Coordinates of C-alpha atoms in Angstrom, one line a residue:
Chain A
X1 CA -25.0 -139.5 54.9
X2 CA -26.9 -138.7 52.2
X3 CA -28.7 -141.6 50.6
X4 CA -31.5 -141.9 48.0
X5 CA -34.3 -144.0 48.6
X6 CA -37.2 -144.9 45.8
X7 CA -40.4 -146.7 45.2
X8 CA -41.8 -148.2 42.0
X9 CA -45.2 -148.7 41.6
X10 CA -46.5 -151.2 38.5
X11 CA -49.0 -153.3 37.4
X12 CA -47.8 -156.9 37.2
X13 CA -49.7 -158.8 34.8
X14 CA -50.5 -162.2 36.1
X15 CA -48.1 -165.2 35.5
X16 CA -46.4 -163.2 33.1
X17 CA -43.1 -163.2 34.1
X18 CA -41.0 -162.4 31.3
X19 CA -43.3 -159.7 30.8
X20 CA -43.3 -158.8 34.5
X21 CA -39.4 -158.7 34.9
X22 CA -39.3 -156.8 31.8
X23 CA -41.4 -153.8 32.5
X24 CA -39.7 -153.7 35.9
X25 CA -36.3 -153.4 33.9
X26 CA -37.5 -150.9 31.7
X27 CA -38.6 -148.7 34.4
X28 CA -35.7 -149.2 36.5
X29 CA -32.9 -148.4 34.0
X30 CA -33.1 -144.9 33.8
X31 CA -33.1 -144.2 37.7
X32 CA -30.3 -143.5 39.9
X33 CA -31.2 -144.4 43.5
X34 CA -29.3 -146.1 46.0
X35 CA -32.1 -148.5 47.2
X36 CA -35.4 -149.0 45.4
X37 CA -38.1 -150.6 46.9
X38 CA -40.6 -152.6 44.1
X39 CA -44.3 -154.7 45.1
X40 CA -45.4 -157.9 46.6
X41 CA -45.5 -160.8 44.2
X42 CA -43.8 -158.7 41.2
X43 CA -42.6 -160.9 39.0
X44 CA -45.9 -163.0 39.1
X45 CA -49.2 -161.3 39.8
X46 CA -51.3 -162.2 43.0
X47 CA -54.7 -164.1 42.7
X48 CA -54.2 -167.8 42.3
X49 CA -56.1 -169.7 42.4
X50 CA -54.4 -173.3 42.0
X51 CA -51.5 -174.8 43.6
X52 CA -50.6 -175.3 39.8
X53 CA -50.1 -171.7 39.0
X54 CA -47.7 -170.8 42.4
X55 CA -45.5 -174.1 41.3
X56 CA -45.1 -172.3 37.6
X57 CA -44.1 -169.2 38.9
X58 CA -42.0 -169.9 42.1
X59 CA -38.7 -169.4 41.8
X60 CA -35.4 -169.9 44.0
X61 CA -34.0 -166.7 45.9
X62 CA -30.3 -166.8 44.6
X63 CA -30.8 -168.9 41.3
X64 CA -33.7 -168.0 39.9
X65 CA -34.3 -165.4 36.8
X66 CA -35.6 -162.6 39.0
X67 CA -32.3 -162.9 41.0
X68 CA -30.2 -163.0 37.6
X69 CA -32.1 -159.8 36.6
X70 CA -31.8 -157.8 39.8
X71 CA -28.2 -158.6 40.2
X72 CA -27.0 -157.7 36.4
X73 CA -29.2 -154.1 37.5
X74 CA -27.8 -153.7 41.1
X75 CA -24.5 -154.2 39.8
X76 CA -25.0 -151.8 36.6
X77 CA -26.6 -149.3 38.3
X78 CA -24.6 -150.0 42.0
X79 CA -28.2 -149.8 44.0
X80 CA -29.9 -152.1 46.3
X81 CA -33.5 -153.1 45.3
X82 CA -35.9 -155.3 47.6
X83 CA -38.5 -157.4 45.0
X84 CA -41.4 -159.7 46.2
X85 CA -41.4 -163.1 44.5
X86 CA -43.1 -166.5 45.0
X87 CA -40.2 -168.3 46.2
X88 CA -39.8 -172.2 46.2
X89 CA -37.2 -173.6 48.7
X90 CA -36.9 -177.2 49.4
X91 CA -40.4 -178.3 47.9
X92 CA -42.0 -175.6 49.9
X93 CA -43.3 -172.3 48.6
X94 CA -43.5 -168.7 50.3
X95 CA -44.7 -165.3 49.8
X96 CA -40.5 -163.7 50.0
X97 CA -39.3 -160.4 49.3
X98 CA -35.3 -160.1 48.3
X99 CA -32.8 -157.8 48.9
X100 CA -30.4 -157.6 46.0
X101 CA -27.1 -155.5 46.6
X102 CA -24.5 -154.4 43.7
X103 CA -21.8 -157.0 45.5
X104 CA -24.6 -159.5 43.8
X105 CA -25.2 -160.9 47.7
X106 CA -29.3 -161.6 48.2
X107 CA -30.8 -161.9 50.9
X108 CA -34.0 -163.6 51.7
X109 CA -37.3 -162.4 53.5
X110 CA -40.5 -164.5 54.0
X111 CA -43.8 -163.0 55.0
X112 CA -44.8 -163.7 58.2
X113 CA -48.5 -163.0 58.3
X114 CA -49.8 -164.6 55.3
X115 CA -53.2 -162.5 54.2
X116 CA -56.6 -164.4 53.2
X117 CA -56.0 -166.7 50.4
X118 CA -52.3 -166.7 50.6
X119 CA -52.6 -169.4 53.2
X120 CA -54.2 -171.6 50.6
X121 CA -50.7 -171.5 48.1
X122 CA -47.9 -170.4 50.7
X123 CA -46.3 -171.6 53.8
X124 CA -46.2 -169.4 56.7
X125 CA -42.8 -167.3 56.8
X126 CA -40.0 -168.8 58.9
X127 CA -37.1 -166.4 57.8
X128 CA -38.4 -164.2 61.6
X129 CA -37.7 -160.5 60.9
X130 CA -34.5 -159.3 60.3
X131 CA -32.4 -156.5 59.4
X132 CA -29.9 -156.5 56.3
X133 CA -27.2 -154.2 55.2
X134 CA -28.3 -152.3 51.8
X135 CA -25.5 -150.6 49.5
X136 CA -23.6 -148.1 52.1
X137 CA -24.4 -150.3 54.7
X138 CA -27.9 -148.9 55.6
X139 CA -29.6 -151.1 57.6
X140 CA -32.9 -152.2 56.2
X141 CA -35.8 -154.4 57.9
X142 CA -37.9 -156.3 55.9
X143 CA -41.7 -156.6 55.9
X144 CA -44.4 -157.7 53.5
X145 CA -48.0 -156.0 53.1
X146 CA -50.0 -157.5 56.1
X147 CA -47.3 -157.7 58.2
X148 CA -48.3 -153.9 58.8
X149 CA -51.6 -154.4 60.7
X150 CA -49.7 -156.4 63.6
X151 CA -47.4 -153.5 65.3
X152 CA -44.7 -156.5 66.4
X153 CA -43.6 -156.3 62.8
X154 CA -42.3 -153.0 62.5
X155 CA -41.6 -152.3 65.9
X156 CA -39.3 -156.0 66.1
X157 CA -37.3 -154.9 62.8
X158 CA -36.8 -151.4 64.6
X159 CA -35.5 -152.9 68.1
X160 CA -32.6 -154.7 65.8
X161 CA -31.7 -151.7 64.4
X162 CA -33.8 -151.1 60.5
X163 CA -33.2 -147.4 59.9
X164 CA -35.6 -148.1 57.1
X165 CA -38.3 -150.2 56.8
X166 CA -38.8 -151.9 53.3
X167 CA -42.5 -152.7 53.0
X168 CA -43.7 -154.7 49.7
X169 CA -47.5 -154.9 49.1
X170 CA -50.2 -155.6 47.3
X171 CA -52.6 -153.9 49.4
X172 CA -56.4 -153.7 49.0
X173 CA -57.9 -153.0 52.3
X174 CA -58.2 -149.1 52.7
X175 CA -55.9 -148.4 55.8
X176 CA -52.7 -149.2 55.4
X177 CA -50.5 -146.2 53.8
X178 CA -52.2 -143.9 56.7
X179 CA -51.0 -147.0 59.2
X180 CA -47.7 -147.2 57.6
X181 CA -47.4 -143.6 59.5
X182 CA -47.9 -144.5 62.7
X183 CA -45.4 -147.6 62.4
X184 CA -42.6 -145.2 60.9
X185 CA -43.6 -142.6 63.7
X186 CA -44.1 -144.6 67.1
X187 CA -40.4 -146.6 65.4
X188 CA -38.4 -143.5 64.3
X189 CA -37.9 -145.4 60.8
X190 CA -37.8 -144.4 57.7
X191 CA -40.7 -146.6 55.5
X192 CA -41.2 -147.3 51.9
X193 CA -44.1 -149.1 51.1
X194 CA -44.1 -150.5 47.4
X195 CA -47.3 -151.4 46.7
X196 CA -49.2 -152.5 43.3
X197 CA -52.0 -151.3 40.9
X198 CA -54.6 -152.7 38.6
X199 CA -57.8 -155.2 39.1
X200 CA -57.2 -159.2 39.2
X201 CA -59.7 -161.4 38.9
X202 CA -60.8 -164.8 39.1
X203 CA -64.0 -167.4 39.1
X204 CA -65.2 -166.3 42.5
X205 CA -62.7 -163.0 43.3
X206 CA -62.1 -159.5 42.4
X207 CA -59.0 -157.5 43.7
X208 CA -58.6 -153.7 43.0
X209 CA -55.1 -152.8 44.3
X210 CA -54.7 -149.3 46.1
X211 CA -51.9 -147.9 44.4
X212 CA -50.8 -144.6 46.8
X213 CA -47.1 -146.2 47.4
X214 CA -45.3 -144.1 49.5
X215 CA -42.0 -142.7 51.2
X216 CA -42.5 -141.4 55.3
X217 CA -39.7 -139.6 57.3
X218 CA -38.9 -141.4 60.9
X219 CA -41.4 -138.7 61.7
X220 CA -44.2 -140.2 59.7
X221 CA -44.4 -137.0 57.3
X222 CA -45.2 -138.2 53.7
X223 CA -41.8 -137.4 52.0
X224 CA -43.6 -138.6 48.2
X225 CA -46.7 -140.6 47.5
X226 CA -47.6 -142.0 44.4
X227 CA -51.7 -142.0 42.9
X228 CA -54.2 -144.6 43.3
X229 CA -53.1 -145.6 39.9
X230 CA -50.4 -145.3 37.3
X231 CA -47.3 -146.4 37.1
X232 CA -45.2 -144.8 39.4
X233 CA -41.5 -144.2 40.3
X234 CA -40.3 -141.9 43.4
X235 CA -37.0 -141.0 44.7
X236 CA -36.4 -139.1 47.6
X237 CA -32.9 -138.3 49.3
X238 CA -32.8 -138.7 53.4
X239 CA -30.5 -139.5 55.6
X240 CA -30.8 -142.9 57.4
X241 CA -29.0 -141.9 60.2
X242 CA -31.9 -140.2 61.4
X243 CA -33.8 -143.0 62.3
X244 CA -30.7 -143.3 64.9
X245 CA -32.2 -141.0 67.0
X246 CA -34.9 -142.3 69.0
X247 CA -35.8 -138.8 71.2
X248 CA -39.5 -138.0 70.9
X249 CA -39.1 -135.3 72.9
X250 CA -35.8 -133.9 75.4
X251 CA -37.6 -136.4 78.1
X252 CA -39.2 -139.1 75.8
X253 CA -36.9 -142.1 74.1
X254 CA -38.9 -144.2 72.1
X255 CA -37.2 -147.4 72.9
X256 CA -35.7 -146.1 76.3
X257 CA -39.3 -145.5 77.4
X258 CA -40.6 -148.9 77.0
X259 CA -41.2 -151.0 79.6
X260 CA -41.6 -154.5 78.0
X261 CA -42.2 -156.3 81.7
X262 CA -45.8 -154.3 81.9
X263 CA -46.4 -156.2 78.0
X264 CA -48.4 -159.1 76.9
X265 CA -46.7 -160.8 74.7
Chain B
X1 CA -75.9 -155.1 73.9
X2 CA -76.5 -151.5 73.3
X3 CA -74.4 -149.4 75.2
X4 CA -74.0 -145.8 75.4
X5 CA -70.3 -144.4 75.6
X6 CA -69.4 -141.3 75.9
X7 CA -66.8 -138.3 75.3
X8 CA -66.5 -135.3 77.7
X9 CA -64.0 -131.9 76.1
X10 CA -63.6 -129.1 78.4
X11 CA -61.0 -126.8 79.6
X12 CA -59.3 -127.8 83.2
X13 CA -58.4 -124.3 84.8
X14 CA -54.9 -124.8 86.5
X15 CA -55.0 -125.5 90.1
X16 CA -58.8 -124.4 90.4
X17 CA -59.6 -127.7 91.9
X18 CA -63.5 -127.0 92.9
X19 CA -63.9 -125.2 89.9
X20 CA -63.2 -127.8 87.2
X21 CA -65.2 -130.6 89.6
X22 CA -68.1 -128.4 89.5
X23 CA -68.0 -127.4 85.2
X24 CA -67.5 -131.1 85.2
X25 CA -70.6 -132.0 86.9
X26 CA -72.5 -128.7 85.2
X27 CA -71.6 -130.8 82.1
X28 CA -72.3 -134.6 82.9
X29 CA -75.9 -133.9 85.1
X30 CA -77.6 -133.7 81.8
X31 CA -76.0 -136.3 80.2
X32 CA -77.6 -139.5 79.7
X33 CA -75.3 -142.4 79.0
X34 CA -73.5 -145.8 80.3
X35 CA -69.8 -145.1 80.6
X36 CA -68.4 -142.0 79.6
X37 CA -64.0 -140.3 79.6
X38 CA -62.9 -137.1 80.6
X39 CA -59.5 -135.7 80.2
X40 CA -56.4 -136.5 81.8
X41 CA -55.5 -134.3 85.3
X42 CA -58.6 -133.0 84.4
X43 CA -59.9 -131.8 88.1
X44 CA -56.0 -129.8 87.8
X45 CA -54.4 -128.4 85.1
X46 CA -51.4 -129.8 83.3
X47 CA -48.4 -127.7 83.6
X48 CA -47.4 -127.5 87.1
X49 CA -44.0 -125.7 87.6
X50 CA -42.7 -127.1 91.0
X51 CA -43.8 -130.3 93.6
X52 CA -45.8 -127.7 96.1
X53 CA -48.7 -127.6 93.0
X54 CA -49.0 -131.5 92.7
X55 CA -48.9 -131.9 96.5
X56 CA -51.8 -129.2 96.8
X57 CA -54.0 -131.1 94.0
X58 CA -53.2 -134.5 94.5
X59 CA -55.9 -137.0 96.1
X60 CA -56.5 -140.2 97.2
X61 CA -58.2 -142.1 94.7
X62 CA -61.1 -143.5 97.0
X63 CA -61.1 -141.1 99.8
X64 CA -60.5 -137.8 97.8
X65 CA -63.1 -135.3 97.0
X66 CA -63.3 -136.3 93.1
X67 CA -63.9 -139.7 93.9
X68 CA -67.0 -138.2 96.0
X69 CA -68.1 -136.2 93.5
X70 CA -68.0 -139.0 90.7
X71 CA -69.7 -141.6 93.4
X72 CA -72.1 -139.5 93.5
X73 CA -72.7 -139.4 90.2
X74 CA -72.1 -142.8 88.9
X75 CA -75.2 -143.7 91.3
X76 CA -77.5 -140.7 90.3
X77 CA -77.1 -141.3 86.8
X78 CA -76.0 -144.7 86.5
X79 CA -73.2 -144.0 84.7
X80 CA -69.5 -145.4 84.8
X81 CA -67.1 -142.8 84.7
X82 CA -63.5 -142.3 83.5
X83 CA -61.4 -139.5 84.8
X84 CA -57.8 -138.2 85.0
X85 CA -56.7 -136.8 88.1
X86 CA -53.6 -136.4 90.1
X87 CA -52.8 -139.3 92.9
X88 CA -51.3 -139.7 95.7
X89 CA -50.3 -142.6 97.5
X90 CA -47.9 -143.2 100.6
X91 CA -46.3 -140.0 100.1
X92 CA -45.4 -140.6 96.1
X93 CA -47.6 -139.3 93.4
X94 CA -48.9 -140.6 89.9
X95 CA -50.9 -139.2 86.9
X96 CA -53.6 -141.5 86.9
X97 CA -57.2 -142.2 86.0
X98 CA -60.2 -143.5 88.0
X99 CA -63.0 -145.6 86.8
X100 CA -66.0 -145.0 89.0
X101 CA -68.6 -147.7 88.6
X102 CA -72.8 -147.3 89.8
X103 CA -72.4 -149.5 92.6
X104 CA -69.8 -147.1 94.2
X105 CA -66.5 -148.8 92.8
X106 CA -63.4 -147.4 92.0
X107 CA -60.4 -148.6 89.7
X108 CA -57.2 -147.1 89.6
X109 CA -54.9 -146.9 86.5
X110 CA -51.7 -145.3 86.9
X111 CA -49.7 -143.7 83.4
X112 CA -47.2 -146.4 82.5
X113 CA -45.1 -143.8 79.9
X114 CA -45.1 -140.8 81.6
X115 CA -44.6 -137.6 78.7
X116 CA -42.0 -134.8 79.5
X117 CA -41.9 -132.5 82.4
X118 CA -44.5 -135.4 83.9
X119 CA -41.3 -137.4 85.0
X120 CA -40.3 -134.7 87.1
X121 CA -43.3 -134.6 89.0
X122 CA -45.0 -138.2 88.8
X123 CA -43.6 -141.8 89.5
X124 CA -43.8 -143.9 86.6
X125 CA -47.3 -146.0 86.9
X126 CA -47.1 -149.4 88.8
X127 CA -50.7 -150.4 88.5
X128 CA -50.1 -152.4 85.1
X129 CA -52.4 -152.3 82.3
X130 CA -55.1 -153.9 83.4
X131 CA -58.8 -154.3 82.2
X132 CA -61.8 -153.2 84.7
X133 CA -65.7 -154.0 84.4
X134 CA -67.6 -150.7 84.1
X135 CA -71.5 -150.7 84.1
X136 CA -73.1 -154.1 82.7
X137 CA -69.7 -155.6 82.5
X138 CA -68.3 -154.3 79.5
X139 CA -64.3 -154.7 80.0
X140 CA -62.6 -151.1 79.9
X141 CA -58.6 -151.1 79.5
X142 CA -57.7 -148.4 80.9
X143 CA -54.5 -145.8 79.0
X144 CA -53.4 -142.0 79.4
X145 CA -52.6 -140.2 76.7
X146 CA -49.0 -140.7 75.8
X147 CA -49.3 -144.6 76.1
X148 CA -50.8 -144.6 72.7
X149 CA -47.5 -143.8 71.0
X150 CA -46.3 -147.4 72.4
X151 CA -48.2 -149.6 70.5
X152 CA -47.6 -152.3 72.8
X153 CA -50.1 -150.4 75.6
X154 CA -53.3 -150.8 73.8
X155 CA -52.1 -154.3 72.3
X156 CA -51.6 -155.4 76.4
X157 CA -55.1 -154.2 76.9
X158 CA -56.7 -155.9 74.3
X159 CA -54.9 -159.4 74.5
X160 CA -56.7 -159.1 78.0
X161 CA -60.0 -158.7 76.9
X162 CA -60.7 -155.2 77.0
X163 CA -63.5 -154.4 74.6
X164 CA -63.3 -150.8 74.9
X165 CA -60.2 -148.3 75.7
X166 CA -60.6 -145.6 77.7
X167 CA -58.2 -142.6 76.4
X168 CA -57.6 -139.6 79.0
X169 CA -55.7 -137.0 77.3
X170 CA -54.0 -134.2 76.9
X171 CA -53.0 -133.6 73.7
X172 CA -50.7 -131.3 72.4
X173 CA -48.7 -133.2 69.7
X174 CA -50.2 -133.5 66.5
X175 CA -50.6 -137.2 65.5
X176 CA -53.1 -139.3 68.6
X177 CA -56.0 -139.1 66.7
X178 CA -55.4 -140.2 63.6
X179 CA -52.7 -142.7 65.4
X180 CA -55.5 -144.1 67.4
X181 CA -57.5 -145.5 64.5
X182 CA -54.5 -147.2 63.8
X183 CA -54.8 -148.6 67.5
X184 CA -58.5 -149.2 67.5
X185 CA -57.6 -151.3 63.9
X186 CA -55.5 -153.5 64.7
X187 CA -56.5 -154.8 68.2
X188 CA -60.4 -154.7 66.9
X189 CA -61.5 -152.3 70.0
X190 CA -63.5 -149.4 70.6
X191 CA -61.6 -146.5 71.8
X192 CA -62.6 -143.2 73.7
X193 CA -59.7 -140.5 73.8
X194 CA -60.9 -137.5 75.9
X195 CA -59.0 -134.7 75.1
X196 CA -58.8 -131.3 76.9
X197 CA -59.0 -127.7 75.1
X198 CA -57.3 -124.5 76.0
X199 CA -54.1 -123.2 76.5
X200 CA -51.6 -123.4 79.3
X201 CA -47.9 -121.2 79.9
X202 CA -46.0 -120.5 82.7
X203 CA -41.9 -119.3 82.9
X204 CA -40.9 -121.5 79.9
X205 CA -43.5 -123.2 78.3
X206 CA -47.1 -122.7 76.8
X207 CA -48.6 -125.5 75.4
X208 CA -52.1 -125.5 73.5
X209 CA -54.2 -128.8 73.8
X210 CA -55.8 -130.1 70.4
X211 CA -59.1 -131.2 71.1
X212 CA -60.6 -133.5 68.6
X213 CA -62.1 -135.9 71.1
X214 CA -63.3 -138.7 69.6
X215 CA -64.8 -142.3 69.3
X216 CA -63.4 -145.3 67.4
X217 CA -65.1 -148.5 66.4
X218 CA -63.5 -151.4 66.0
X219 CA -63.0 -151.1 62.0
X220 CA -61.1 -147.6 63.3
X221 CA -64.1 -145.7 61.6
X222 CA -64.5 -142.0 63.5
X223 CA -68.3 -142.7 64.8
X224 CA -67.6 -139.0 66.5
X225 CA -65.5 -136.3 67.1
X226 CA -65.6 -132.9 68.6
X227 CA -63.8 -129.6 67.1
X228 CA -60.4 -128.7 68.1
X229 CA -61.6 -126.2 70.7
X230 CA -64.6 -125.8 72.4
X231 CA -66.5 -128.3 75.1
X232 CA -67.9 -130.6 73.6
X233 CA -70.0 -133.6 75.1
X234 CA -70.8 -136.8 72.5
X235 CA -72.9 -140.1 73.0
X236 CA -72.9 -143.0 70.6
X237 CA -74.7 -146.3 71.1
X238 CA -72.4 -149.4 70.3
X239 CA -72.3 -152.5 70.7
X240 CA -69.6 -154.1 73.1
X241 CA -69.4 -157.6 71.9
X242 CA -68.3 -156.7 68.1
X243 CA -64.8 -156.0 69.9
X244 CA -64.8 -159.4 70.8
X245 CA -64.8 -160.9 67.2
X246 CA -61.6 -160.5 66.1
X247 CA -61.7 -161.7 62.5
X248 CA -59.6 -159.4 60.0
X249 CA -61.0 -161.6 57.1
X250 CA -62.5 -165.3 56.5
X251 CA -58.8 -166.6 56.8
X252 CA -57.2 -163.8 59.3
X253 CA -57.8 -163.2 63.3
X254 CA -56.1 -160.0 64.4
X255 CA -55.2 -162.7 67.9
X256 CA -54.6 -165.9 66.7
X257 CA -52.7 -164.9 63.3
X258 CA -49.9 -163.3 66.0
X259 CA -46.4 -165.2 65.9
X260 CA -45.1 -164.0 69.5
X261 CA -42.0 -166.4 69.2
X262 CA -41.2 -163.8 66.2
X263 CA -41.8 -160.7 68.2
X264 CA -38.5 -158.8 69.7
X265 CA -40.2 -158.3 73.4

């Protein structure tokens, strides 16, 4: 199957999410992919620093604007797109990604390792990690930024079967994109990190995001990388059912291989 | 504590048993230091092409002439060593690794993920990943080389307290080294991957080992590396209780930020 897989790369301006949502339309109406992956906390910008500003920008996963927008464009353009988005749910708020498909269904991730101040503004994910059919069917785990630096993330969405790996950031530590290769490698998955650029700052804070989203082969070979900053957006055509195959080697399956009862867990 | 740890690279000659025991200690009798790898199978070869080579170089692990040899030296030098060899015990065989302490000591790993041809001639390991005191009590897990691409071997070792791994290799894929930072990252450990050098064919198969031994803190940085061929000997002086502070950041713990009841074992 022959299926075309992006990444957009923007500066979100913080708390301005008309703004946000429309720079984000603007770049995405001209492309044809089948599944685009966008950042972490798109719509709203990431340094809060007051409960305040999360409750102004949160927004509900199948009512909100952001879901309005991505399902007039998944439907227009007939491609999946995965967004991150303060979501509020219930009087509670999370750091959520959502999967938007052209049949208008959504479906909801929320982070499970919340990063430094996140734990301040957001609960701590409760979705688990799970796999969701994109447009065609293609099965797609979700994870968000600092999920990557604990390997159960990737390596849980790739025993239930992701064939590709949607990972929204807003990364400023310096390791993950060369990470990001070892998860799609030691998972034979497909990975698209989405990550962020730009400087946000605050009383006490200053965040300069890395920029360098990129697309890896279930080999971990950098398929397209974007620069440390600029907007960016990158489509590349695979085929997910590679990550189906899981032989390293004629001898060496990397699932088959394991043997969880030696494991901590 | 200051600790010296240590790297050995050198070029196993197949089958030539007394040989590579005596480059070995050529190599080591000058060398100053408190725990230092070698390769994997490194008093054999790698590419054995029927059972009659791995019963003529297997050993017992505390009666055999390499744990003699590295007796020997552990005491002269006061040293803890770490060295790949074949094993045999009651009749079956196992690529393994011994870690020879000072005081005459001798812990046995045995490869849990045994890499191609290996599964022909070796039982899968049945030792566990476990963690061993070496010199002074700094906690060693113990891997061989194709356990790194399971993320879940170094993640065992360092959930059970080991504040350095100990890497024999033999390397001929192209992504270990870089992979390992990813290891040493995100379980906040030292690592010490040994790798051997040279070439080795026989009917079928040549395979060229990559070299590029190397020591990781526990930020991942590269504190040293040898070249891709050539032996190659390196010391650095660490400190063994940094791996034993796990914080990421202020808010994150590489440990206690885990969510195991989300993990897919």
């Amino acid at each position: 199957m022959s299926y075309r897989i992006g990444v957009l790369q923007f500066e979100p301006k913080f708390l301005e999410m008309e703004r946000n949502r429309k720079r984000m339309e603007d770049l995405l109406s001209p492309v044809e992919a089948d599944l685009i992956v966008l950042p972490e906390l798109a719509t709203s910008g990431y340094l809060f620093q007051n409960r305040e500003q999360v409750i102004r920008v949160a927004e509900d996963a199948q009512t909100g604007s952001t879901a309005a927008l991505f399902r007039k464009l998944a439907k227009a353009k007939s491609a999946s797109y995965v967004i991150g988005f303060a979501e509020k749910d219930k009087g509670k708020f999370y750091n959520s990604a959502m999967l938007v498909n052209p049949d208008g269904k959504i479906f909801v991730y929320r982070k499970t390792h919340l990063f430094f101040e996140e734990k301040k503004w957001f609960e701590p994910g409760n979705s688990g990690l799970n796999v969701f059919e994109a447009k065609n069917g293609v099965r797609v785990g979700m994870m968000i930024c600092f999920d990557w630096i604990f390997p159960e993330s990737a390596r849980t969405l790739a025993l239930r079967g992701a064939q590709i790996l949607s990972h929204s950031a807003n990364l400023v530590l310096p390791w993950c994109q060369q990470a990001m290769i070892t998860r799609s490698l030691e998972n034979r998955v497909f990975s698209i990190t989405s990550n962020r650029i730009g400087t946000e700052k605050n009383d006490g804070n200053e965040l300069t995001f890395t920029g360098m989203s990129q697309i890896l082969s279930t080999k971990g070979e950098i398929l397209t990388r974007c620069e440390t900053s600029g907007e960016c957006v990158k489509i590349v055509e695979i085929n997910p059912e590679e990550a189906d195959n899981k032989l390293i080697t004629e001898f060496n399956h990397a699932f088959l291989d394991r043997r969880p009862e030696m494991y901590e867990r």
